[in-house]
Coordinates of C-alpha atoms in Angstrom, one line a residue:
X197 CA 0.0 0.0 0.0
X198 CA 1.2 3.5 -0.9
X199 CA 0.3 6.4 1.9
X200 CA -0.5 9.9 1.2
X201 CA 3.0 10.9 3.6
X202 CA 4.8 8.4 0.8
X203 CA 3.2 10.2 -2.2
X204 CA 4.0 13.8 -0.7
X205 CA 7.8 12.7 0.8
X206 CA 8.4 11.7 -3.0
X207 CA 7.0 15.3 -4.0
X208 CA 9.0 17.2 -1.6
X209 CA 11.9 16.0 -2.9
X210 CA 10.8 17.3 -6.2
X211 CA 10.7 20.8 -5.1
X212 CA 11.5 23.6 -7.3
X213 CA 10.9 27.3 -6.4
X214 CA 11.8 28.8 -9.6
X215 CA 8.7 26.9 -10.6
X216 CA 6.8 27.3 -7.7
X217 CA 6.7 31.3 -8.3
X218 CA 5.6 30.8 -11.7
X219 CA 2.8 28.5 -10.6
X220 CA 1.7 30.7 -8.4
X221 CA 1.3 33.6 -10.9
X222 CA -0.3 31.6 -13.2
X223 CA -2.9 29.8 -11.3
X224 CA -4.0 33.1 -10.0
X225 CA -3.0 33.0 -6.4
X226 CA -3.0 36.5 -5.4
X227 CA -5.4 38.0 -2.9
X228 CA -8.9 38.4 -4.6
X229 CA -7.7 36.6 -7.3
X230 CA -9.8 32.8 -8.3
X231 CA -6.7 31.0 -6.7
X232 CA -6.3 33.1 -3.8
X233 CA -3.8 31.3 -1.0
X234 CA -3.2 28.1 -3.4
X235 CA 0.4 26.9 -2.2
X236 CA 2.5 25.0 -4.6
X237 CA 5.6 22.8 -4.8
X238 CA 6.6 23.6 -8.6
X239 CA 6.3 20.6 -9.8
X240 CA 5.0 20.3 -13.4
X241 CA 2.0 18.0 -14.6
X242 CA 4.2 15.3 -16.0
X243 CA 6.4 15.2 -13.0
X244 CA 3.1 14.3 -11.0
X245 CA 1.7 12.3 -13.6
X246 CA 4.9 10.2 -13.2
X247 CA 4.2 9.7 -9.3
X248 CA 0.9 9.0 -9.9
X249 CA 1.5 6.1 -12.8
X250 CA 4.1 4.4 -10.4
X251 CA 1.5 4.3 -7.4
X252 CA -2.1 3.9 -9.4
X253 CA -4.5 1.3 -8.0
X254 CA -2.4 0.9 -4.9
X255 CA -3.4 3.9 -2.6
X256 CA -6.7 3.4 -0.4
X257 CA -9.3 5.8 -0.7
X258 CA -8.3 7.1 3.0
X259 CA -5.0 8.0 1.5
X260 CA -6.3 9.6 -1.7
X261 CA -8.9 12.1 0.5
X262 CA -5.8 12.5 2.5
X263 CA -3.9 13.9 -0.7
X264 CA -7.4 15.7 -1.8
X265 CA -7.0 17.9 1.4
X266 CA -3.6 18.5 1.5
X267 CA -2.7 22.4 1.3
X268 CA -0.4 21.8 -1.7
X269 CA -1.9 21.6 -5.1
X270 CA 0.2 18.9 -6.8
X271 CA -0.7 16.7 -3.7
X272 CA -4.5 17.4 -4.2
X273 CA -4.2 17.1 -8.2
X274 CA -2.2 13.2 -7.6
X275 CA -5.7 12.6 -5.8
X276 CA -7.5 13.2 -8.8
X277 CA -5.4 11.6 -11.1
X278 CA -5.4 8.4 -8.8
X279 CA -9.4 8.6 -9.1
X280 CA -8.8 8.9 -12.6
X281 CA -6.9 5.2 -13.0
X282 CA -9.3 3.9 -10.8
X283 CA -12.4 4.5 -12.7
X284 CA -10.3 3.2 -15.8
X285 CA -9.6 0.1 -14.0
X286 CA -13.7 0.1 -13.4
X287 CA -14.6 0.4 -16.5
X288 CA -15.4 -2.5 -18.4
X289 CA -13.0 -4.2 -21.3
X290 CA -13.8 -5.0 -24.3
X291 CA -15.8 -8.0 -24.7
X292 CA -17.1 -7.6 -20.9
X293 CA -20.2 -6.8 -20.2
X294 CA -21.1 -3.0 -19.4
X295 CA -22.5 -3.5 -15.7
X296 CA -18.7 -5.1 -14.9
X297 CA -17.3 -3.2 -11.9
X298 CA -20.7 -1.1 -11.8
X299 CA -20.4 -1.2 -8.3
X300 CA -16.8 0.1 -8.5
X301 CA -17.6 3.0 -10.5
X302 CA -20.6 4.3 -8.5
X303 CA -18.0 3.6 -5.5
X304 CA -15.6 6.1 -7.3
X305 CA -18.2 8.7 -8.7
X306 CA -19.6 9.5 -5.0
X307 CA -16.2 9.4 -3.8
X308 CA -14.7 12.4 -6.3
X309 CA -18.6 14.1 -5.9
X310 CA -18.3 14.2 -1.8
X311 CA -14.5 16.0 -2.2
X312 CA -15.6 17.8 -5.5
X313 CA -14.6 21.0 -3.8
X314 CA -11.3 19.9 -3.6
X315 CA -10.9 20.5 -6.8
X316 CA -10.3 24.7 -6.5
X317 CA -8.6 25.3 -9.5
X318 CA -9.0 24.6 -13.2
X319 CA -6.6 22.2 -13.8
X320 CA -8.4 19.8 -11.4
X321 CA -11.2 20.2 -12.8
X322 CA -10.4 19.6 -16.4
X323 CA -7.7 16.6 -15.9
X324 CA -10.0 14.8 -13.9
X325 CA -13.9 15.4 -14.0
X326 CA -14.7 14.1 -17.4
X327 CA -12.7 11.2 -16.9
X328 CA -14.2 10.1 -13.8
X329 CA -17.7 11.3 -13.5
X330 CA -18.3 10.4 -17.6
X331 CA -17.3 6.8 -17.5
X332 CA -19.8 6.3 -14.4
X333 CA -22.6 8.6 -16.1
X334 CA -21.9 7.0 -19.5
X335 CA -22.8 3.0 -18.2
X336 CA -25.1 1.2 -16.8
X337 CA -25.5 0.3 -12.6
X338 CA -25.5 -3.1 -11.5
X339 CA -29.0 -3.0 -12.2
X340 CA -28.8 -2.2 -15.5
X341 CA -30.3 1.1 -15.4
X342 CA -28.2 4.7 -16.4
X343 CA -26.7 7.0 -13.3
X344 CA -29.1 10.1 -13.2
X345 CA -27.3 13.0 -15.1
X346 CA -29.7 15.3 -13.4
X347 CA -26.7 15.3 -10.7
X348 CA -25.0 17.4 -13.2
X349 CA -28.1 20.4 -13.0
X350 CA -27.4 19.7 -9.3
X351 CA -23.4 20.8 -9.8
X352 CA -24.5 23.5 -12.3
X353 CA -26.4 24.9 -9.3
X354 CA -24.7 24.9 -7.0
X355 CA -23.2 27.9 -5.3
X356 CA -19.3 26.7 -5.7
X357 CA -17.4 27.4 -8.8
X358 CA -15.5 24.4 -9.3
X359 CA -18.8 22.2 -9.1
X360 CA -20.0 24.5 -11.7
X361 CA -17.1 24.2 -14.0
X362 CA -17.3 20.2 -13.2
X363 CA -20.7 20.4 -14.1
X364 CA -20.0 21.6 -17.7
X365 CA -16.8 20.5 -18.3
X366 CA -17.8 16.5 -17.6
X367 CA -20.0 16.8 -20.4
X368 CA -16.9 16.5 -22.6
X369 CA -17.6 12.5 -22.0
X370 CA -20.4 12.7 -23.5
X371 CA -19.4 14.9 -26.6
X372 CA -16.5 12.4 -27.5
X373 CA -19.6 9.7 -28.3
X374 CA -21.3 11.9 -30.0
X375 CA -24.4 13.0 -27.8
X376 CA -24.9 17.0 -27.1
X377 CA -27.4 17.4 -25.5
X378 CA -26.0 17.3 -22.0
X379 CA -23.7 20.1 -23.3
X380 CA -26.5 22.3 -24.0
X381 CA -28.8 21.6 -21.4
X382 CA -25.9 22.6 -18.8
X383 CA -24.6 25.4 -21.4
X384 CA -28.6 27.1 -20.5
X385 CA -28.2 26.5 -17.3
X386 CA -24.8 28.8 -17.1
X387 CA -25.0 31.5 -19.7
X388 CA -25.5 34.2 -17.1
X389 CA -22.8 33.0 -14.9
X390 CA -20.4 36.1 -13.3
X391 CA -17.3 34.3 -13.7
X392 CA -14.9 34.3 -16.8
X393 CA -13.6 30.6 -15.9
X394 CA -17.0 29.5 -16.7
X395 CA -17.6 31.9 -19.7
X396 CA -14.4 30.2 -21.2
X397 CA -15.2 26.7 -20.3
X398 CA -18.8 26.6 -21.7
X399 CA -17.4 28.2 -24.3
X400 CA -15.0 25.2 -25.0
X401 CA -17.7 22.4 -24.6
X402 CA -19.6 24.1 -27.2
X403 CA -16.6 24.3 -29.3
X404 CA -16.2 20.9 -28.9
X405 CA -19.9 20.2 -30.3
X406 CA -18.9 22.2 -33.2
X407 CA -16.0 20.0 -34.0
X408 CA -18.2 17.7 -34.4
X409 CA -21.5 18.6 -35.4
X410 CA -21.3 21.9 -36.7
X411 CA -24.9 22.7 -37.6
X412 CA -25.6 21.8 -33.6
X413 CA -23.4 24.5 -32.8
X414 CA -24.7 27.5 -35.2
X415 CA -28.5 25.9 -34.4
X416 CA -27.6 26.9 -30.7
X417 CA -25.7 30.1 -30.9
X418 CA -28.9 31.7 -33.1
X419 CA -30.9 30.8 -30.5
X420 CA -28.9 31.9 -27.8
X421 CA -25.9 34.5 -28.9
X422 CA -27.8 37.4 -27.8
X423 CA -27.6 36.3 -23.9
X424 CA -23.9 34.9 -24.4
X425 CA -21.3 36.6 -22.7
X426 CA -18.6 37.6 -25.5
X427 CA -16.0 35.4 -23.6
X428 CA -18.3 32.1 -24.3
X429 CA -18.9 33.4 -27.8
X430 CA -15.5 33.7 -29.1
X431 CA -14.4 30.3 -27.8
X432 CA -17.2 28.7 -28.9
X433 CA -16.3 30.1 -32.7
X434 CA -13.2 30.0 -32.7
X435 CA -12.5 27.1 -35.6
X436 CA -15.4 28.5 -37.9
X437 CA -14.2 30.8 -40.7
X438 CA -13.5 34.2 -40.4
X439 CA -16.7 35.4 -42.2
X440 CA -18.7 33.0 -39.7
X441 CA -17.0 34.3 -36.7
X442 CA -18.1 37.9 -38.2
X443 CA -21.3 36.7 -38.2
X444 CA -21.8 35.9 -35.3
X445 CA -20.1 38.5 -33.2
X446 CA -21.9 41.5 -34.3
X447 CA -25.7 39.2 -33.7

């Protein structure tokens, strides 16, 4: 068994304060600032990507909420990178049959959904939501019936912006296979949201749609471009031509 103290005594190690200061700057740790107080030990994602591959499937979950609520933000993104591996060892090979590990997955999704908050910054959001909440959203329970997505409207609704950004971002899971609608229903529920880390982030998820089903895309912005903040707008345009893009920013 691998402990959190193993995980972090590995990290320490790692230490670079070069890197540390330009962590800090650029996940916005200032006072006021979306990061505010975030404490880093400069390591860089492949670094803890490295840890994490070495240790996968072999720290408890009492370890992993122990890395989740560690004051350093590598320590809490090794969490949800180890959640990560474990829903990919959950979810079913090929020729298995989709309720395999169901009760593994549902084990995992609650897990990451009770410390969601941990996740307070962007890149913990983004490495890890999709790839843990989509798997578990995507198949079937032991019983053979879906997960309800409604807990995404829950996250959109909630009053934290990390579940918020969770909320949209998972839906990448369900772009990849080709399904939107998730996208859009959670894109409603967030046009009129404050912050410019969700502006940029539905943004993206609708850009994603567009990569693959552009019509989807345009069908939505006419509907809703006039209650878009310009932040969502441009993102969500950003690969159609120049003349679209033209378009649509002066609707």
């Amino acid at each position: 068994m691998t402990t959190a103290a193993d995980i972090l005594e590995t990290m320490r190690a790692m230490e670079d304060e070069a890197q540390r200061r330009v962590l800090g700057r650029f996940f916005k740790t200032a006072p006021g600032e979306y990061g505010e107080g975030d404490r880093f030990l400069g390591l860089r994602v492949p670094q803890t990507r490295g840890i994490v591959k070495e240790c996968r499937l072999d720290v408890p979950f009492g370890e992993i909420e122990a890395l989740l609520r560690s004051p350093w933000h590598e320590a809490r993104l090794a969490g949800f990178l180890l959640l990560v591996e474990e829903m990919k060892d959950a979810t079913p090979r090929r020729g298995e049959q989709p309720v395999s590990r169901a009760a593994r997955r549902g084990e995992i999704a609650r897990f990451y959904l009770a410390h969601a908050r941990c996740a307070n910054n962007w890149d913990l959001v983004d490495l890890s939501c999709y790839k843990v909440l989509g798997p578990w959203l995507s198949l079937p329970c032991a019983d053979g019936g879906m997960p309800e997505r409604g807990v995404l409207d829950a996250l959109a609704g909630s009053d934290n912006l990390w579940e918020q950004r969770i909320a949209i971002v998972t839906t990448m899971a369900f772009v990849k296979a080709g399904c939107f609608a998730d996208t859009l229903r959670i894109s409603d529920k967030l046009l009129g949201h404050p912050h410019d880390l969700i502006h940029k982030a539905v943004g993206w998820m609708l850009r994603e749609v567009g990569k693959r089903d552009i019509d989807t895309l345009r069908g939505y912005l006419e509907a809703n471009v006039g209650r878009m903040h310009r932040t969502t707008l441009r993102y969500a345009i950003e690969r159609m031509s120049a003349d679209e893009r033209g378009y649509f920013m002066r609707r």
